[in-house]
Short mmCIF file of C-alpha atoms in Angstrom, two decimals:
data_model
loop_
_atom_site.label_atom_id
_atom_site.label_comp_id
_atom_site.label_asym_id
_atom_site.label_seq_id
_atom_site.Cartn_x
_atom_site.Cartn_y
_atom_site.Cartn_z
CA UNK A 6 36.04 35.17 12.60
CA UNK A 7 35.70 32.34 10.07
CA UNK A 8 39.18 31.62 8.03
CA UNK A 9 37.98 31.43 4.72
CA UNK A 10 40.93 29.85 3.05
CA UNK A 11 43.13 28.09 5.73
CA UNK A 12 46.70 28.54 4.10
CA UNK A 13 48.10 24.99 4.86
CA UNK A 14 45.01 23.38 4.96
CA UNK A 15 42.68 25.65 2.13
CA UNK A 16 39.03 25.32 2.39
CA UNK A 17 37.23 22.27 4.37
CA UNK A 18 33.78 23.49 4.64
CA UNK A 19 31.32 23.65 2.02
CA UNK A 20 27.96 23.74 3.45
CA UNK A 21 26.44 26.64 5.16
CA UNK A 22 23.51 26.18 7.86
CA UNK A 23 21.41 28.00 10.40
CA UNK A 24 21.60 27.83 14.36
CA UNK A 25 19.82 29.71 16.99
CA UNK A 26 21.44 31.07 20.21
CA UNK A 27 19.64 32.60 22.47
CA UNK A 28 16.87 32.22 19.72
CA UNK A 29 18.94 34.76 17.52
CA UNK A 30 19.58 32.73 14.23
CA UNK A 31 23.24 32.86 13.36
CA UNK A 32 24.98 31.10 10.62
CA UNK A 33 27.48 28.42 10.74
CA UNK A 34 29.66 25.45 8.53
CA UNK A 35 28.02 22.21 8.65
CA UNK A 36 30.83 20.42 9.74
CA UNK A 37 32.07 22.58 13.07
CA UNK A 38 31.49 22.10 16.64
CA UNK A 39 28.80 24.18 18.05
CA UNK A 40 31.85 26.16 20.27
CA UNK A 41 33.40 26.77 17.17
CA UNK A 42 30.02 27.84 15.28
CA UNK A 43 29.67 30.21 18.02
CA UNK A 44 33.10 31.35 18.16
CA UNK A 45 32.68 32.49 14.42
CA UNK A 46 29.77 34.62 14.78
CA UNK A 47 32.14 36.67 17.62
CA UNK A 48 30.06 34.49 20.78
CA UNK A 49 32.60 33.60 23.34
CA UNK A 50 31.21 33.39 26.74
CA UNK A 51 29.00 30.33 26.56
CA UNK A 52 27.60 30.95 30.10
CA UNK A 53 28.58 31.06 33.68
CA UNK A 54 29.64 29.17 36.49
CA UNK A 55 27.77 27.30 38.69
CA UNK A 56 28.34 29.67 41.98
CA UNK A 57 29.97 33.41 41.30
CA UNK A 58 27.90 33.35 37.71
CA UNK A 59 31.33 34.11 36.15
CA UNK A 60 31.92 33.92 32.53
CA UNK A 61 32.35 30.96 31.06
CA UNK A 62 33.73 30.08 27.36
CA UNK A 63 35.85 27.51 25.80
CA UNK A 64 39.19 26.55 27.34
CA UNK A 65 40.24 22.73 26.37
CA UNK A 66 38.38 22.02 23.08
CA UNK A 67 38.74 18.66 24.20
CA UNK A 68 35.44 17.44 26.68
CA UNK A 69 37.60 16.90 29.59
CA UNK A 70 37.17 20.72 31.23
CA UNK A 71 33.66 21.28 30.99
CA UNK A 72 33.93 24.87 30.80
CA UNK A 73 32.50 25.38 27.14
CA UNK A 74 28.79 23.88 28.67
CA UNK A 75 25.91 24.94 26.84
CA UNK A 76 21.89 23.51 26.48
CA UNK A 77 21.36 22.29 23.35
CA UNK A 78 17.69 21.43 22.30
CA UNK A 79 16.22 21.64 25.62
CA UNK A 80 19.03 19.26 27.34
CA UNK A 81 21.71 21.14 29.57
CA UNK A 82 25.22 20.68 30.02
CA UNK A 83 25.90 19.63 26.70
CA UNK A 84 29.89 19.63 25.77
CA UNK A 85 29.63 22.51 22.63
CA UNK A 86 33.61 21.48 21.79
CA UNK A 87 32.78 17.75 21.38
CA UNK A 88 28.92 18.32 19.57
CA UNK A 89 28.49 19.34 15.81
CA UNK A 90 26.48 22.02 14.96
CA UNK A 91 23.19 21.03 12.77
CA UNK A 92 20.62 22.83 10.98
CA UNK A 93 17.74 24.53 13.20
CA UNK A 94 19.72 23.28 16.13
CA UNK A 95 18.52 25.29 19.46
CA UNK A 96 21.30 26.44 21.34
CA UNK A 97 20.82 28.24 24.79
CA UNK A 98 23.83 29.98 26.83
CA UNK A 99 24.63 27.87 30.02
CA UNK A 100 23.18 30.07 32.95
CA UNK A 101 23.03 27.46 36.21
CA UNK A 102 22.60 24.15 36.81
CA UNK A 103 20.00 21.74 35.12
CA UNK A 104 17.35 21.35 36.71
CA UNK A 105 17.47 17.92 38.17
CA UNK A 106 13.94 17.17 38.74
CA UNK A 107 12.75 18.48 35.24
CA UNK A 108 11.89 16.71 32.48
CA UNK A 109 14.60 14.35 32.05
CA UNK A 110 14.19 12.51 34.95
CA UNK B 27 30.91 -7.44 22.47
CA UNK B 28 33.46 -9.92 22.35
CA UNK B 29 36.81 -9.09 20.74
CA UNK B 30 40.42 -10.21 21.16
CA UNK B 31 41.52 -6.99 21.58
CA UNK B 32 40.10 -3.86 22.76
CA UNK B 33 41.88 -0.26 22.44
CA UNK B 34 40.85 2.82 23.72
CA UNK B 35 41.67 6.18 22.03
CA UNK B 36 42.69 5.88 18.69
CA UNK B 37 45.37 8.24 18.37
CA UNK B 38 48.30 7.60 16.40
CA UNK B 39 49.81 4.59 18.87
CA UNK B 40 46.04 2.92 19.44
CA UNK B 41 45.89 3.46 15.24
CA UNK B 42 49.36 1.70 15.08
CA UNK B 43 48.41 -0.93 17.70
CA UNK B 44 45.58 -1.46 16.04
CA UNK B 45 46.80 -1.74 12.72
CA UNK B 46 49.94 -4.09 13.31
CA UNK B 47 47.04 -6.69 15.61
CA UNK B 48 44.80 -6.52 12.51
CA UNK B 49 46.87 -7.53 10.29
CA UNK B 50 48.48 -10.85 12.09
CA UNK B 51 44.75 -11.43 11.91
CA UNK B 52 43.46 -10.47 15.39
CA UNK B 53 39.76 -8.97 15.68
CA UNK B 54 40.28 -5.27 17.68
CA UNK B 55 37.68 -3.07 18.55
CA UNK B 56 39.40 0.95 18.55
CA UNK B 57 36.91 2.78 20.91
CA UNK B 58 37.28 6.92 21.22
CA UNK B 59 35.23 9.35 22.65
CA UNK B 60 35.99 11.95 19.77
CA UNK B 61 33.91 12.21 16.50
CA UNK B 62 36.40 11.18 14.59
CA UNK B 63 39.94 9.19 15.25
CA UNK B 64 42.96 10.33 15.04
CA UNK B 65 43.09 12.22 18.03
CA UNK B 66 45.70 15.09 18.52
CA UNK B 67 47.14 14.69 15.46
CA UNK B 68 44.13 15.77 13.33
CA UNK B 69 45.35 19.31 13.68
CA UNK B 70 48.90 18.90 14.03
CA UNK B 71 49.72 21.04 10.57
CA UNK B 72 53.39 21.16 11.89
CA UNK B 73 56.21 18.85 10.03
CA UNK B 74 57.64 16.06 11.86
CA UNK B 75 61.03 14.16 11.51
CA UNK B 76 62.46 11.38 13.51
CA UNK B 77 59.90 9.23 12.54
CA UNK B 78 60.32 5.19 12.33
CA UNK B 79 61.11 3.04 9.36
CA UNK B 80 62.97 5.92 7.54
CA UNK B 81 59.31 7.76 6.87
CA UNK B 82 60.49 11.18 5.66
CA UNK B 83 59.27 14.33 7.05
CA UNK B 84 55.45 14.77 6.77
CA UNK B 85 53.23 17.09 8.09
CA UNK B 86 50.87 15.36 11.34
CA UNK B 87 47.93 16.04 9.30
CA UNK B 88 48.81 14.69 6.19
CA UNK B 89 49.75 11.47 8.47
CA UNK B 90 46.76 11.32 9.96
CA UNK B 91 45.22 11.24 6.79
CA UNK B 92 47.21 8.32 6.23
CA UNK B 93 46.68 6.24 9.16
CA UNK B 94 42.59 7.00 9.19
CA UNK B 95 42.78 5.70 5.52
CA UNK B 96 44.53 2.34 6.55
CA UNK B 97 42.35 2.19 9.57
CA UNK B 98 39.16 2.09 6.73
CA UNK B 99 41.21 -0.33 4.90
CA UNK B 100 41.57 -3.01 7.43
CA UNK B 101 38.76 -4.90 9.49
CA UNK B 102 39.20 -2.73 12.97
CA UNK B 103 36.27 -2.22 13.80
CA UNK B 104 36.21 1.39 15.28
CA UNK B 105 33.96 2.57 17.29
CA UNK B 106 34.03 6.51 17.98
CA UNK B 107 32.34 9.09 19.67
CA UNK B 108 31.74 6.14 22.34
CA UNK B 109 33.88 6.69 25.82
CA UNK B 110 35.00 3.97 28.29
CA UNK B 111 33.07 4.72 31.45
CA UNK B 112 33.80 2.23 33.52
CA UNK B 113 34.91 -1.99 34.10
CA UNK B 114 32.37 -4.58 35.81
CA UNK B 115 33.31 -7.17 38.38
CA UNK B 116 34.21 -9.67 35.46
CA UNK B 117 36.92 -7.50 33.75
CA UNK B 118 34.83 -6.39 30.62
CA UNK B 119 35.04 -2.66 29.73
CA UNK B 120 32.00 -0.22 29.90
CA UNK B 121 31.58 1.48 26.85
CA UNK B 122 28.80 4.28 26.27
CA UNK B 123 27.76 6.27 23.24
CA UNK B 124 26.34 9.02 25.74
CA UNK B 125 22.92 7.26 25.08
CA UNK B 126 23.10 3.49 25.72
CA UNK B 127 26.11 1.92 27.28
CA UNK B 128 27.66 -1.90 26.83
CA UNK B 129 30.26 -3.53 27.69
CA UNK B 130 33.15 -5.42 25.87
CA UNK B 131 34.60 -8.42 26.40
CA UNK B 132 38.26 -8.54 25.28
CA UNK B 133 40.79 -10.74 25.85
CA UNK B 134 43.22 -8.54 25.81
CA UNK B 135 43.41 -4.47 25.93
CA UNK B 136 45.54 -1.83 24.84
CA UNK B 137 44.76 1.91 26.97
CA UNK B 138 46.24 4.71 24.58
CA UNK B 139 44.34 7.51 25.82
CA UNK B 140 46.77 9.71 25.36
CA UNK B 141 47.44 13.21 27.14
CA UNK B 142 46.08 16.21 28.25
CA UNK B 143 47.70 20.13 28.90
CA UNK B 144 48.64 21.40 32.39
CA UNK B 145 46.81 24.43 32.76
CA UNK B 146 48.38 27.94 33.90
CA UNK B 147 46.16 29.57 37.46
CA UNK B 148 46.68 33.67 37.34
CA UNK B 149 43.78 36.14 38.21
CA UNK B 150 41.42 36.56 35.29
CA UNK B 151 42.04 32.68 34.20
CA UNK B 152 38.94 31.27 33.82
CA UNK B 153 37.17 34.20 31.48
CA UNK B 154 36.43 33.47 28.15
CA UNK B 155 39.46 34.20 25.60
CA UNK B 156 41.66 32.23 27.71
CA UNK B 157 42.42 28.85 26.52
CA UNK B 158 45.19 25.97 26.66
CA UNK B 159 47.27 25.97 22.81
CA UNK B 160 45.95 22.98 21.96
CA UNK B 161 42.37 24.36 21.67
CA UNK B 162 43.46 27.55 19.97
CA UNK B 163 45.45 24.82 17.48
CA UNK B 164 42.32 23.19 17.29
CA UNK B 165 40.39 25.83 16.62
CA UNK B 166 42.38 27.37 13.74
CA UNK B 167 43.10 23.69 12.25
CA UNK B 168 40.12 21.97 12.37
CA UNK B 169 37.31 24.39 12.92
CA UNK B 170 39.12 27.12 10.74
CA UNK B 171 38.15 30.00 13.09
CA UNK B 172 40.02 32.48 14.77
CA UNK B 173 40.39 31.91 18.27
CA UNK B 174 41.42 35.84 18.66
CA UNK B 175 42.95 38.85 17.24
CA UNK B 176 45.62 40.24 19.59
CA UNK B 177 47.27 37.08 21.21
CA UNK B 178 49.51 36.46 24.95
CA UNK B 179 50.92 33.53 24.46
CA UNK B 180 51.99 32.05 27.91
CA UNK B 181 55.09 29.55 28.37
CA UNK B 182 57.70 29.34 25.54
CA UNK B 183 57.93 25.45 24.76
CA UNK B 184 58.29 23.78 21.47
CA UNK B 185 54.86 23.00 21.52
CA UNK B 186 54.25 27.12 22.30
CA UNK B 187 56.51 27.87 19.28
CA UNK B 188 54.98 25.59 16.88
CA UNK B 189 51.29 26.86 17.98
CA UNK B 190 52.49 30.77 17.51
CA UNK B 191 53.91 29.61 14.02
CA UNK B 192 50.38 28.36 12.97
CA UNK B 193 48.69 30.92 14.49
CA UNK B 194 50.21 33.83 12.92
CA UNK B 195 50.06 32.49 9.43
CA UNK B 196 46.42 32.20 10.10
CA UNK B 197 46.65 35.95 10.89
CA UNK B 198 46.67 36.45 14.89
CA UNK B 199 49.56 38.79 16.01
CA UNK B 200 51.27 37.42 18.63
CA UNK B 201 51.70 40.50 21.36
CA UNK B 202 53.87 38.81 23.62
CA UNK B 203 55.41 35.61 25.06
CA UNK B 204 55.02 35.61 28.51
CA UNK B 205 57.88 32.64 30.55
CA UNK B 206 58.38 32.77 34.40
CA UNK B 207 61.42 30.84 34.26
CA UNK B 208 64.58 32.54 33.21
CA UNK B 209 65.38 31.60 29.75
CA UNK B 210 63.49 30.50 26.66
CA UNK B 211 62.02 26.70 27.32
CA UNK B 212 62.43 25.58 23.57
CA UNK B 213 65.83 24.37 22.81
CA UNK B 214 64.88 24.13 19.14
CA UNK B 215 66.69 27.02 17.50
CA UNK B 216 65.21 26.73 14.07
CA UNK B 217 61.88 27.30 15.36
CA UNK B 218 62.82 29.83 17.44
CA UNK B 219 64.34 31.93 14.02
CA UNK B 220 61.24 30.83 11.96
CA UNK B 221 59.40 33.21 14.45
CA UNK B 222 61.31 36.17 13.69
CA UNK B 223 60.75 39.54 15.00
CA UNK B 224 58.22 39.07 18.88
CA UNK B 225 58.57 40.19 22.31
CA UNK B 226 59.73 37.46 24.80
CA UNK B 227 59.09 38.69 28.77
CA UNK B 228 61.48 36.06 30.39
CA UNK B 229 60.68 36.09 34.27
CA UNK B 230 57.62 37.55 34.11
CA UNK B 231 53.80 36.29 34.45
CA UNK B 232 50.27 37.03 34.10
CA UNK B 233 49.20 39.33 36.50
CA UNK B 234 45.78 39.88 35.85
CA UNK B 235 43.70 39.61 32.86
CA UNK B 236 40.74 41.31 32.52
CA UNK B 237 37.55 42.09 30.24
CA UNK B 238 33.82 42.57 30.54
CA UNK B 239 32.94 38.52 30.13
CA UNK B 240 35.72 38.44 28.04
CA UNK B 241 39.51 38.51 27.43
CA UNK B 242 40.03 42.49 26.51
CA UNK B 243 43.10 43.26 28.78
CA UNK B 244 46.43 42.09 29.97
CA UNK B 245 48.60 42.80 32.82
CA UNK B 246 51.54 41.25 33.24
CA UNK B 247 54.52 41.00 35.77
CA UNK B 248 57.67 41.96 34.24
CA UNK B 249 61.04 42.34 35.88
CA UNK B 250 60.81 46.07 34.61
CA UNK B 251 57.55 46.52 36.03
CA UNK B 252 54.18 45.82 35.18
CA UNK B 253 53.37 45.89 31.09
CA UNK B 254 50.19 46.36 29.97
CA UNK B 255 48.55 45.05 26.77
CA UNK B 256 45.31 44.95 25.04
CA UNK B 257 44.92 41.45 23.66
CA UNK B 258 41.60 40.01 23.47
CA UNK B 259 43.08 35.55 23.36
CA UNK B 260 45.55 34.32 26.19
CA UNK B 261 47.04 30.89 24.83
CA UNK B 262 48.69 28.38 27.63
CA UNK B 263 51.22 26.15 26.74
CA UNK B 264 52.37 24.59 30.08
CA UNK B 265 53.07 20.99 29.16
CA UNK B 266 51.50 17.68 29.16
CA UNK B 267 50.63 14.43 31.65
CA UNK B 268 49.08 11.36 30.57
CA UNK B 269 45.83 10.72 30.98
CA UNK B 270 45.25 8.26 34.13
CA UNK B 271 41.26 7.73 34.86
CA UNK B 272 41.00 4.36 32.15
CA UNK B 273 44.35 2.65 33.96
CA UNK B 274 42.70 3.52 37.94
CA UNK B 275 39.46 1.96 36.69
CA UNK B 276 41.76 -1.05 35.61
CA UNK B 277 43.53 -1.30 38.58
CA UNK B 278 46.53 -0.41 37.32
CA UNK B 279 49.94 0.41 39.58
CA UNK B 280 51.51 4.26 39.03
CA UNK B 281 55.10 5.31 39.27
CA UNK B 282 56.24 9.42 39.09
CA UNK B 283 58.62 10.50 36.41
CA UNK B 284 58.50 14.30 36.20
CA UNK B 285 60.47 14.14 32.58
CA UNK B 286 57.56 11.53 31.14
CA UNK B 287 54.76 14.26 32.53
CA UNK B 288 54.43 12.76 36.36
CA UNK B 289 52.36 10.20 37.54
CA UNK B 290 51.85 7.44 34.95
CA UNK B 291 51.50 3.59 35.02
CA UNK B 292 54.42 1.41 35.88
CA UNK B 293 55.00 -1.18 32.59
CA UNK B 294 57.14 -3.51 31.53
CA UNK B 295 59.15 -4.27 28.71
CA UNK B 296 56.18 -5.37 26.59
CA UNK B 297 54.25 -2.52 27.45
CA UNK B 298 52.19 -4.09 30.00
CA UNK B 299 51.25 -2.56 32.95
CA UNK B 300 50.47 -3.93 36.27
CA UNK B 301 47.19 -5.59 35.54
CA UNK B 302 48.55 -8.82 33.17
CA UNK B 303 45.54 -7.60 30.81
CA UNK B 304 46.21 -4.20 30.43
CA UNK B 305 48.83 -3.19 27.95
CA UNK B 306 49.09 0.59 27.36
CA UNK B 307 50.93 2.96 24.72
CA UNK B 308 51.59 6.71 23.42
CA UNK B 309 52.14 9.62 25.59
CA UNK B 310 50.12 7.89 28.50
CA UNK B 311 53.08 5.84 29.00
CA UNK B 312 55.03 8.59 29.45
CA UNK B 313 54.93 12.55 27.18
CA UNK B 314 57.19 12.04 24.19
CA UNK B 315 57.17 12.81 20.63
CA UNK B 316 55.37 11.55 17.46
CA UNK B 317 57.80 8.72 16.22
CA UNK B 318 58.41 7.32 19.62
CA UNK B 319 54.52 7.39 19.90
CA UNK B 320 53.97 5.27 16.86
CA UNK B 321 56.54 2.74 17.92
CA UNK B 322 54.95 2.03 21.59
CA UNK B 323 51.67 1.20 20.26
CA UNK B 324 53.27 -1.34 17.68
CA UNK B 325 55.03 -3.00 20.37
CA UNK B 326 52.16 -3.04 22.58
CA UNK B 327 50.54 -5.08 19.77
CA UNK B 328 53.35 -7.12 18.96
CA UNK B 329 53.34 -7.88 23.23
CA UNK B 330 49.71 -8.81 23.00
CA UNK B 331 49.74 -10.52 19.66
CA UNK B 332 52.64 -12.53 21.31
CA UNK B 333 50.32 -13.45 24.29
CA UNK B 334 47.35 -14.40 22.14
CA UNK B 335 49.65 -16.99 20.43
CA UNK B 336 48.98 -14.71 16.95
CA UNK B 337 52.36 -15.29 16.02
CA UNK B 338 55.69 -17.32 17.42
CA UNK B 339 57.58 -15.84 20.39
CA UNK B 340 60.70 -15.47 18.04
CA UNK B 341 58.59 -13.39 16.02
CA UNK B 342 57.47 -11.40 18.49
CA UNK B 343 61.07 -11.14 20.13
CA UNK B 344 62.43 -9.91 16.39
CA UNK B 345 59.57 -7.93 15.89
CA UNK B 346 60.06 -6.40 19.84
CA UNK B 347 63.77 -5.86 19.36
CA UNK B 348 63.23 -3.57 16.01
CA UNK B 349 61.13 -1.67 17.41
CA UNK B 350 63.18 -1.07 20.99
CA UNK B 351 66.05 -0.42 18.73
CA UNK B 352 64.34 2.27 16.57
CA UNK B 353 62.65 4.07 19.89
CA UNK B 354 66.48 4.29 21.52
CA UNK B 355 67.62 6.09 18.25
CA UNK B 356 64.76 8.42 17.49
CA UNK B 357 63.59 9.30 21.53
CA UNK B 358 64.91 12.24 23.15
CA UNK B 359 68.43 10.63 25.84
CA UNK B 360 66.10 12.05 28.85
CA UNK B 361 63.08 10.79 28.10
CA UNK B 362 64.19 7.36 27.32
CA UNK B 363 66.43 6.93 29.95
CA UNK B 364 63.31 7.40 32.43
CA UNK B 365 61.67 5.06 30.74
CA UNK B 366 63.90 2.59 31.00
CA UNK B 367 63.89 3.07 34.89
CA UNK B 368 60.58 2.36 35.05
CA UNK B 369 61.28 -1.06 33.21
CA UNK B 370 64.11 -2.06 35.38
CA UNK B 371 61.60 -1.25 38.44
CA UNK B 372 59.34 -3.79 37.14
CA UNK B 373 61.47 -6.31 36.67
CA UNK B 374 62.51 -5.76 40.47
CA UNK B 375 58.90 -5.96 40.73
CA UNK B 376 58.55 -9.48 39.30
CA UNK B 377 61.06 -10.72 41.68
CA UNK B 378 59.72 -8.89 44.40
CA UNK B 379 57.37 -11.26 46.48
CA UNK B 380 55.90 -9.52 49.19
CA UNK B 381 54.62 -12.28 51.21
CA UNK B 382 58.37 -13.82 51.75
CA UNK B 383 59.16 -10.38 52.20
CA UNK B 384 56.87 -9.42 55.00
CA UNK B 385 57.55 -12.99 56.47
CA UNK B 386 61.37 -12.79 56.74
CA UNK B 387 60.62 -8.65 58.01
CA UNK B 388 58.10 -9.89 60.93
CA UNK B 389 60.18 -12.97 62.12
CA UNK B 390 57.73 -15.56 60.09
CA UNK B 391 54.51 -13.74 60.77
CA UNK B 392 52.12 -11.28 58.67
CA UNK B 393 50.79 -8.26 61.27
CA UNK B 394 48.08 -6.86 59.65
#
């Protein structure tokens, strides 16, 4: 649901690149945030919550509510409203919590 | 990092303070977490009047264009998509770019960070299509995608009105407007005829909304009964407070004024709050409109630049007094007049000394 010519605004993005969610590649306007690369391709449950498994999508669009949480290449809980999408990025719905003891620590 | 003045969140007042400090030649650092500055007003595609020094009627974006351009201008150094995280035993400011973090040494600091939207609880809130009007205006402004197709839109503020306004020209049909208080909350009536022909359920609220891991369906509470609508985007509009963590990390004293959005730090007439360091400005020192934003951060810098012996205290007094005098005319009677409470308080404050207070109370000794 991309708005191809905004009417106050006209058109912002130029460039058009690849993503991968869920390993499905979808395409996306280098430019946007990954929620909102999502968003255009229809995607708006992100992942669940941490107990009931509940959808999850965006709500704030700001990084304060932490409800748009996805893993981007490999590192989880990553704010999708407050990252920009890039090409070949590898973006994974949020299904639990990281995994504390993996590799990052 | 050592600066004379340090801002955080470089909305339009941290972009003002920082602006009018830069050029009486101070060095200011303008931290915010956000990709790029500007903050709320980066998708603000609505017209604003009642702005200072006789600026006509502009669209927020088009100002924001502005003020980013001046910032480039000038020698601010800004430093975005870096957060304040924290202050250390000596004062400085923890700053972190989500990879390393630093801290700042300023001498003096300016916290505009700005507000964020009360949210809305009803069954069904936390599903995916559901989302506060400042990220569907986000969405639609800045992203340029469609947050939805069939739209609830829930309060009926001036901030609801403008948001349904931007929406629709965008092409989202607006289903319903859903208050629980009695009447309309927008007293604007030009906005309210822009929107033209749309159902307003006064008394009513969200019963339920429901979907298979999404928005699809909407029940809602009317005085009539319960109405039911397929609408795939719920958009809240329930208000603002200012944002608080930055001036508890600085120790910072609070004072409640529901009209200014709550809890928010006490301050004085020069925009400082309880903590001699910490000045503050925007809608963190109280909810308020654009032009009144604009002026607070300029007098926070004049306050600071005053301080820093940048310029002459009659300058700063003049300078001050132009400004007070421009917020009185172009604030709201309400909000102002709260604000000004909260000045008086400190000034009762400053002659307020607790120890010869508790001694006189306890007969010449301190209990506890």
């Amino acid at each position: 649901m991309q708005i191809k010519k905004h009417p106050i605004l006209g058109e912002k993005f130029t460039e058009e690149i690849t993503f991968y969610f869920n390993e499905k590649p979808l395409k996306a306007m280098k430019g946007q945030t990954v929620a909102a690369a999502l968003m255009r391709n229809g995607i708006r449950k992100f992942g669940v919550s941490r107990k009931l498994f509940k959808a999850r999508g965006l709500y704030c669009a700001n990084g304060r509510c932490t409800s748009c949480y996805v893993t981007i290449n490999g590192l989880d809980h990553v704010l999708s409203c407050s990252t920009l999408v890039e090409d070949g990025m590898n973006v994974h719905s949020n299904e639990s919590d990281p995994d504390v003891g993996g590799i990052y620590n | 990092m050592k600066t004379d003045l340090l801002i955080i969140g470089a909305g339009p007042a941290g972009i003002n303070a920082a602006l009018t400090a830069d050029a009486a030649g101070a060095e200011v650092i303008l931290v915010d977490e956000s990709l790029q500055p500007g903050g709320q007003l980066r998708q603000q595609t609505q017209l604003f009047s009642n702005l200072p020094k006789n600026k006509k009627k502009t669209r927020g974006t088009s100002l924001n264009n502005h003020l980013v351009e001046s910032l480039n201008a000038s020698n601010v150094k800004v430093l975005s998509n870096h957060a304040m995280v924290g202050s250390y035993l000596n004062g400085n400011i923890g700053v972190t770019d989500g990879f390393k973090t630093f801290e700042i040494h300023a001498k003096k600091y300016i916290l505009a960070t700005g507000a964020q939207e009360e949210g809305k609880i009803f069954p069904g809130w936390t599903l995916p299509g559901v989302m506060t009007a400042g990220a569907a205006q986000i969405l639609i402004n800045r992203e340029l995608v469609l947050p939805g197709k069939n739209a609830v839109i829930v309060g009926s503020n001036d901030f609801a009105f403008e948001v349904i306004k931007q929406l629709r020209i965008c092409g989202v049909s607006i289903k319903a407007v859903v208050e629980d208080k009695d009447q309309l909350q927008s007293e604007k009536q030009d906005l309210l005829s822009d929107l033209g022909n749309i159902t307003f359920l006064t008394n009513s609220t969200i019963e339920l909304a429901s979907g298979s891991g999404e928005v699809e369906h909407v029940s809602i509470r009317t005085p009539s009964g319960i109405k039911e609508l397929e609408a795939d985007f719920i958009c809240i509009s329930n208000g603002f407070t200012p944002i608080l963590e930055p001036f508890e990390v600085m120790n910072c004293k609070f004072t409640y004024k529901e009209i200014l959005g709550g809890w928010l730090p006490a301050y004085n007439m020069n925009f400082q709050t309880t903590n001699s360091n910490c000045y503050l400005a925007g809608s963190a020192a109280g909810i308020t409109t654009l032009g009144p934003i604009l002026l607070t951060g300029e007098i926070a810098a004049w306050s600071v630049l005053e301080e820093l012996e940048f310029i002459s205290p009659r300058e700063a007094h003049n300078q001050k007094k132009e400004c007070w005098e421009e917020l009185m005319t172009l604030e709201n009677n309400n909000v102002f007049q709260k604000r000004t409470e909260i000045i008086a308080d400190s000034l009762l404050q400053d002659n307020w000394n607790p120890k010869s207070y508790f001694t006189e109370l306890q007969g010449g000794q301190i209990h506890g």
